[in-house]
Amino acid sequence: GAVVSQHPSWVICKSGTSVKIECRSLDFQATTMFWYRQFPKQSLMLMATSNEGSKATYEQGVEKDKFLINHASLTLSTLTVTSAHPEDSSFYICSAKGQASPTDTQYFGPGTRLTVL
Amino acid sequence: AQKVTQAQTEISVVEKEDVTLDCVYETRDTTYYLFWYKQPPSGELVFLIRRNSFDEQNEISGRYSWNFQKSTSSFNFTITASQVVDSAVYFCALSEGPSGGAQKLVFGQGTRLTINP
């Protein structure tokens, strides 16, 4: 149990285009989903927290208009990187928290590696 | 403010050796959770253990054991008889707040563990 999927696992895009990443909790309902960014050999940096049906809460320094988050259902959240630039290239990881046991635990997706040319 | 320190950036041992990964945390809250996650080369974070602040019992799961000591604000992780498959980056993390809330995770910088055959 407690499986979280992400799609796509990797994506390469041209500068100026938008990219959408999906995060799904496959076997539990996720009341809260989180989006992280990880640079090579560094720790995870929280970008935003989203609850189903409400607006995401962004961390300081994260541009809301650039990183659009939608948490449409209890099993799906999406992150759209708008007008991507090379500096947005990174490893993006989502996590989900909800009814999976043990509670109050974030379960992570496999990550999406974004490369912007 | 919350903070998690993993002072060991990299550890390299020979297979079958025991190895301990250190984690020291700072928090002003009396209710909090501590976690360990494993990130193998594939990138996905794998949940290993959750411990709440009121439960100081040490835990053993197979070759893994955890030592939680509130007096020293430490939550150390020991792998006994290490194996090559244990090679990964290990993250210690802390979350605060009441159960059921959208608690954020604060991660340590991670310890890169390499088990050599």
Short mmCIF file of C-alpha atoms in Angstrom, two decimals:
data_model
loop_
_atom_site.label_atom_id
_atom_site.label_comp_id
_atom_site.label_asym_id
_atom_site.label_seq_id
_atom_site.Cartn_x
_atom_site.Cartn_y
_atom_site.Cartn_z
CA GLY A 1 0.00 0.00 0.00
CA ALA A 2 0.81 3.73 0.01
CA VAL A 3 1.90 4.01 -3.61
CA VAL A 4 2.35 7.36 -5.29
CA SER A 5 2.99 7.67 -8.99
CA GLN A 6 4.31 10.53 -11.09
CA HIS A 7 4.07 11.12 -14.78
CA PRO A 8 6.15 11.66 -16.77
CA SER A 9 9.30 10.25 -15.20
CA TRP A 10 11.41 12.51 -17.38
CA VAL A 11 10.75 15.29 -19.84
CA ILE A 12 12.85 17.45 -22.12
CA CYS A 13 11.35 20.67 -23.42
CA LYS A 14 12.34 23.85 -25.18
CA SER A 15 12.74 27.12 -23.35
CA GLY A 16 9.48 29.04 -23.18
CA THR A 17 7.16 26.05 -23.23
CA SER A 18 5.01 24.76 -20.37
CA VAL A 19 5.28 21.35 -18.80
CA LYS A 20 2.68 19.54 -16.69
CA ILE A 21 3.61 16.90 -14.13
CA GLU A 22 0.99 14.62 -12.59
CA CYS A 23 1.09 13.10 -9.13
CA ARG A 24 -1.35 10.37 -8.16
CA SER A 25 -1.97 8.43 -4.97
CA LEU A 26 -2.88 4.99 -6.27
CA ASP A 27 -4.24 3.16 -3.24
CA PHE A 28 -5.22 5.81 -0.73
CA GLN A 29 -6.92 9.17 -0.59
CA ALA A 30 -4.49 12.03 -0.17
CA THR A 31 -5.87 14.96 1.78
CA THR A 32 -2.62 16.84 1.31
CA MET A 33 -0.02 16.73 -1.43
CA PHE A 34 3.37 18.36 -1.46
CA TRP A 35 5.71 19.37 -4.27
CA TYR A 36 9.48 19.39 -3.82
CA ARG A 37 12.44 20.30 -5.94
CA GLN A 38 15.81 18.63 -5.64
CA PHE A 39 19.06 19.77 -7.22
CA PRO A 40 21.90 17.27 -7.77
CA LYS A 41 23.45 16.05 -4.54
CA GLN A 42 21.25 18.31 -2.47
CA SER A 43 18.35 17.85 -0.14
CA LEU A 44 14.69 18.32 -0.98
CA MET A 45 13.26 21.81 -1.00
CA LEU A 46 9.55 22.18 -0.39
CA MET A 47 7.87 24.29 -3.05
CA ALA A 48 4.22 24.15 -2.08
CA THR A 49 1.54 22.36 -0.12
CA SER A 50 -1.89 21.69 -1.57
CA ASN A 51 -5.14 20.41 -0.14
CA GLU A 52 -7.85 18.97 -2.30
CA GLY A 53 -10.20 21.64 -3.60
CA SER A 54 -8.30 24.62 -2.26
CA LYS A 55 -5.47 26.86 -3.41
CA ALA A 56 -1.93 25.75 -2.85
CA THR A 57 0.27 27.35 -0.22
CA TYR A 58 3.63 28.30 -1.66
CA GLU A 59 6.91 28.53 0.22
CA GLN A 60 8.72 31.81 0.34
CA GLY A 61 10.60 32.51 -2.86
CA VAL A 62 8.54 30.17 -5.04
CA GLU A 63 6.75 31.97 -7.86
CA LYS A 64 3.06 31.14 -7.84
CA ASP A 65 2.54 32.20 -11.43
CA LYS A 66 5.40 30.09 -12.66
CA PHE A 67 4.63 26.91 -10.77
CA LEU A 68 0.90 26.32 -11.03
CA ILE A 69 -0.50 23.66 -8.74
CA ASN A 70 -3.93 22.11 -9.02
CA HIS A 71 -5.24 19.53 -6.56
CA ALA A 72 -8.42 18.53 -8.33
CA SER A 73 -9.25 15.36 -6.44
CA LEU A 74 -8.18 13.30 -3.46
CA THR A 75 -5.91 11.25 -5.69
CA LEU A 76 -4.50 13.75 -8.18
CA SER A 77 -2.37 16.87 -8.05
CA THR A 78 -0.64 18.54 -10.97
CA LEU A 79 2.32 20.90 -11.19
CA THR A 80 2.65 23.02 -14.32
CA VAL A 81 5.92 24.77 -14.96
CA THR A 82 4.97 27.69 -17.16
CA SER A 83 7.37 29.33 -19.63
CA ALA A 84 10.14 27.02 -18.55
CA HIS A 85 13.75 28.17 -18.69
CA PRO A 86 17.00 26.25 -18.30
CA GLU A 87 17.27 27.26 -14.65
CA ASP A 88 14.02 25.36 -14.01
CA SER A 89 15.78 22.12 -14.91
CA SER A 90 15.64 19.97 -11.83
CA PHE A 91 14.23 16.83 -10.23
CA TYR A 92 10.64 17.42 -9.09
CA ILE A 93 9.16 15.08 -6.51
CA CYS A 94 5.66 14.97 -5.12
CA SER A 95 4.43 13.38 -1.93
CA ALA A 96 1.00 12.55 -0.60
CA LYS A 97 -0.36 12.31 2.92
CA GLY A 98 -3.73 11.00 3.94
CA GLN A 99 -5.28 7.78 4.97
CA ALA A 100 -2.30 5.54 4.36
CA SER A 101 -0.77 3.92 7.43
CA PRO A 102 1.07 5.05 9.40
CA THR A 103 -0.83 8.29 9.33
CA ASP A 104 0.88 11.66 9.22
CA THR A 105 3.45 10.17 6.89
CA GLN A 106 4.33 11.54 3.48
CA TYR A 107 4.72 8.95 0.74
CA PHE A 108 6.78 10.03 -2.22
CA GLY A 109 6.44 9.57 -5.93
CA PRO A 110 9.37 8.42 -8.08
CA GLY A 111 10.13 11.95 -9.26
CA THR A 112 10.19 13.72 -12.62
CA ARG A 113 13.44 14.87 -14.14
CA LEU A 114 12.88 18.06 -16.13
CA THR A 115 15.45 19.31 -18.61
CA VAL A 116 14.84 22.64 -20.31
CA LEU A 117 16.95 23.31 -23.38
CA ALA B 1 12.70 27.16 13.95
CA GLN B 2 12.91 23.55 12.94
CA LYS B 3 16.23 22.20 11.82
CA VAL B 4 17.65 18.78 11.03
CA THR B 5 21.38 18.16 10.88
CA GLN B 6 23.02 15.16 9.32
CA ALA B 7 26.67 15.89 9.90
CA GLN B 8 27.93 12.93 7.88
CA THR B 9 27.87 13.92 4.24
CA GLU B 10 29.29 10.67 2.93
CA ILE B 11 30.08 7.30 4.48
CA SER B 12 31.81 4.41 2.78
CA VAL B 13 32.14 0.98 4.36
CA VAL B 14 32.84 -2.55 3.29
CA GLU B 15 29.99 -4.99 3.01
CA LYS B 16 28.94 -6.71 6.26
CA GLU B 17 30.17 -3.85 8.42
CA ASP B 18 27.73 -2.10 10.74
CA VAL B 19 27.14 1.57 10.07
CA THR B 20 25.34 4.30 12.01
CA LEU B 21 23.88 7.40 10.42
CA ASP B 22 23.50 10.35 12.75
CA CYS B 23 20.59 12.76 12.91
CA VAL B 24 20.22 15.69 15.28
CA TYR B 25 17.15 17.90 15.27
CA GLU B 26 15.96 21.19 16.72
CA THR B 27 12.39 22.08 17.49
CA ARG B 28 10.46 24.17 19.97
CA ASP B 29 7.36 22.03 19.73
CA THR B 30 6.56 19.23 22.14
CA THR B 31 4.59 17.31 19.51
CA TYR B 32 6.55 16.30 16.46
CA TYR B 33 7.41 13.38 14.21
CA LEU B 34 10.75 12.11 13.02
CA PHE B 35 11.29 10.14 9.85
CA TRP B 36 13.98 8.36 7.90
CA TYR B 37 13.76 7.99 4.13
CA LYS B 38 16.04 6.15 1.72
CA GLN B 39 16.74 7.53 -1.76
CA PRO B 40 18.39 4.94 -4.00
CA PRO B 41 19.99 5.97 -7.32
CA SER B 42 16.58 5.65 -9.02
CA GLY B 43 15.51 8.78 -7.15
CA GLU B 44 12.37 7.66 -5.37
CA LEU B 45 12.23 8.33 -1.64
CA VAL B 46 11.34 5.21 0.29
CA PHE B 47 9.74 5.58 3.71
CA LEU B 48 11.61 3.65 6.40
CA ILE B 49 10.24 4.71 9.76
CA ARG B 50 8.13 7.28 11.61
CA ARG B 51 8.54 8.03 15.28
CA ASN B 52 6.44 10.45 17.30
CA SER B 53 7.87 12.60 20.05
CA PHE B 54 6.11 10.70 22.80
CA ASP B 55 7.47 7.33 21.85
CA GLU B 56 11.11 6.93 22.79
CA GLN B 57 11.24 3.19 22.33
CA ASN B 58 13.95 2.06 20.03
CA GLU B 59 12.87 0.03 17.07
CA ILE B 60 14.39 -2.84 15.15
CA SER B 61 13.30 -4.03 11.75
CA GLY B 62 15.49 -6.74 10.34
CA ARG B 63 18.97 -5.29 9.87
CA TYR B 64 17.72 -1.77 10.57
CA SER B 65 17.45 -0.20 14.01
CA TRP B 66 16.71 3.28 15.25
CA ASN B 67 17.76 4.97 18.47
CA PHE B 68 15.62 7.94 19.51
CA GLN B 69 16.94 10.03 22.40
CA LYS B 70 15.02 13.17 23.30
CA SER B 71 17.65 14.19 25.85
CA THR B 72 20.17 14.71 23.05
CA SER B 73 17.62 15.49 20.28
CA SER B 74 18.97 12.64 18.21
CA PHE B 75 17.39 9.97 16.05
CA ASN B 76 20.18 7.75 14.79
CA PHE B 77 19.86 4.93 12.29
CA THR B 78 22.00 1.80 12.33
CA ILE B 79 22.34 -0.77 9.58
CA THR B 80 23.75 -4.06 10.77
CA ALA B 81 25.69 -6.34 8.43
CA SER B 82 25.43 -3.85 5.57
CA GLN B 83 24.83 -4.99 2.02
CA VAL B 84 25.58 -3.42 -1.34
CA VAL B 85 21.84 -2.84 -1.86
CA ASP B 86 21.90 -0.52 1.14
CA SER B 87 23.88 2.00 -0.91
CA ALA B 88 21.74 5.12 -1.16
CA VAL B 89 21.26 8.60 0.22
CA TYR B 90 19.47 8.55 3.55
CA PHE B 91 17.44 11.51 4.76
CA CYS B 92 16.30 12.27 8.27
CA ALA B 93 13.27 14.55 8.49
CA LEU B 94 11.15 16.33 11.09
CA SER B 95 7.57 17.52 11.05
CA GLU B 96 5.70 19.48 13.66
CA GLY B 97 2.10 20.04 14.51
CA PRO B 98 -0.93 18.06 15.55
CA SER B 99 -1.89 14.80 13.99
CA GLY B 100 -3.95 15.17 10.85
CA GLY B 101 -2.64 18.59 9.99
CA ALA B 102 -0.71 19.53 6.87
CA GLN B 103 2.62 19.15 8.61
CA LYS B 104 5.59 20.15 6.52
CA LEU B 105 8.71 18.04 6.47
CA VAL B 106 12.08 19.60 7.15
CA PHE B 107 14.86 17.46 5.74
CA GLY B 108 18.45 17.09 6.72
CA GLN B 109 21.08 17.38 4.03
CA GLY B 110 21.27 13.64 3.62
CA THR B 111 24.03 11.10 4.10
CA ARG B 112 25.34 9.30 1.03
CA LEU B 113 26.10 5.74 2.06
CA THR B 114 28.24 3.55 -0.15
CA ILE B 115 28.63 -0.13 0.64
CA ASN B 116 31.59 -1.64 -1.14
CA PRO B 117 31.70 -5.37 -1.95
#
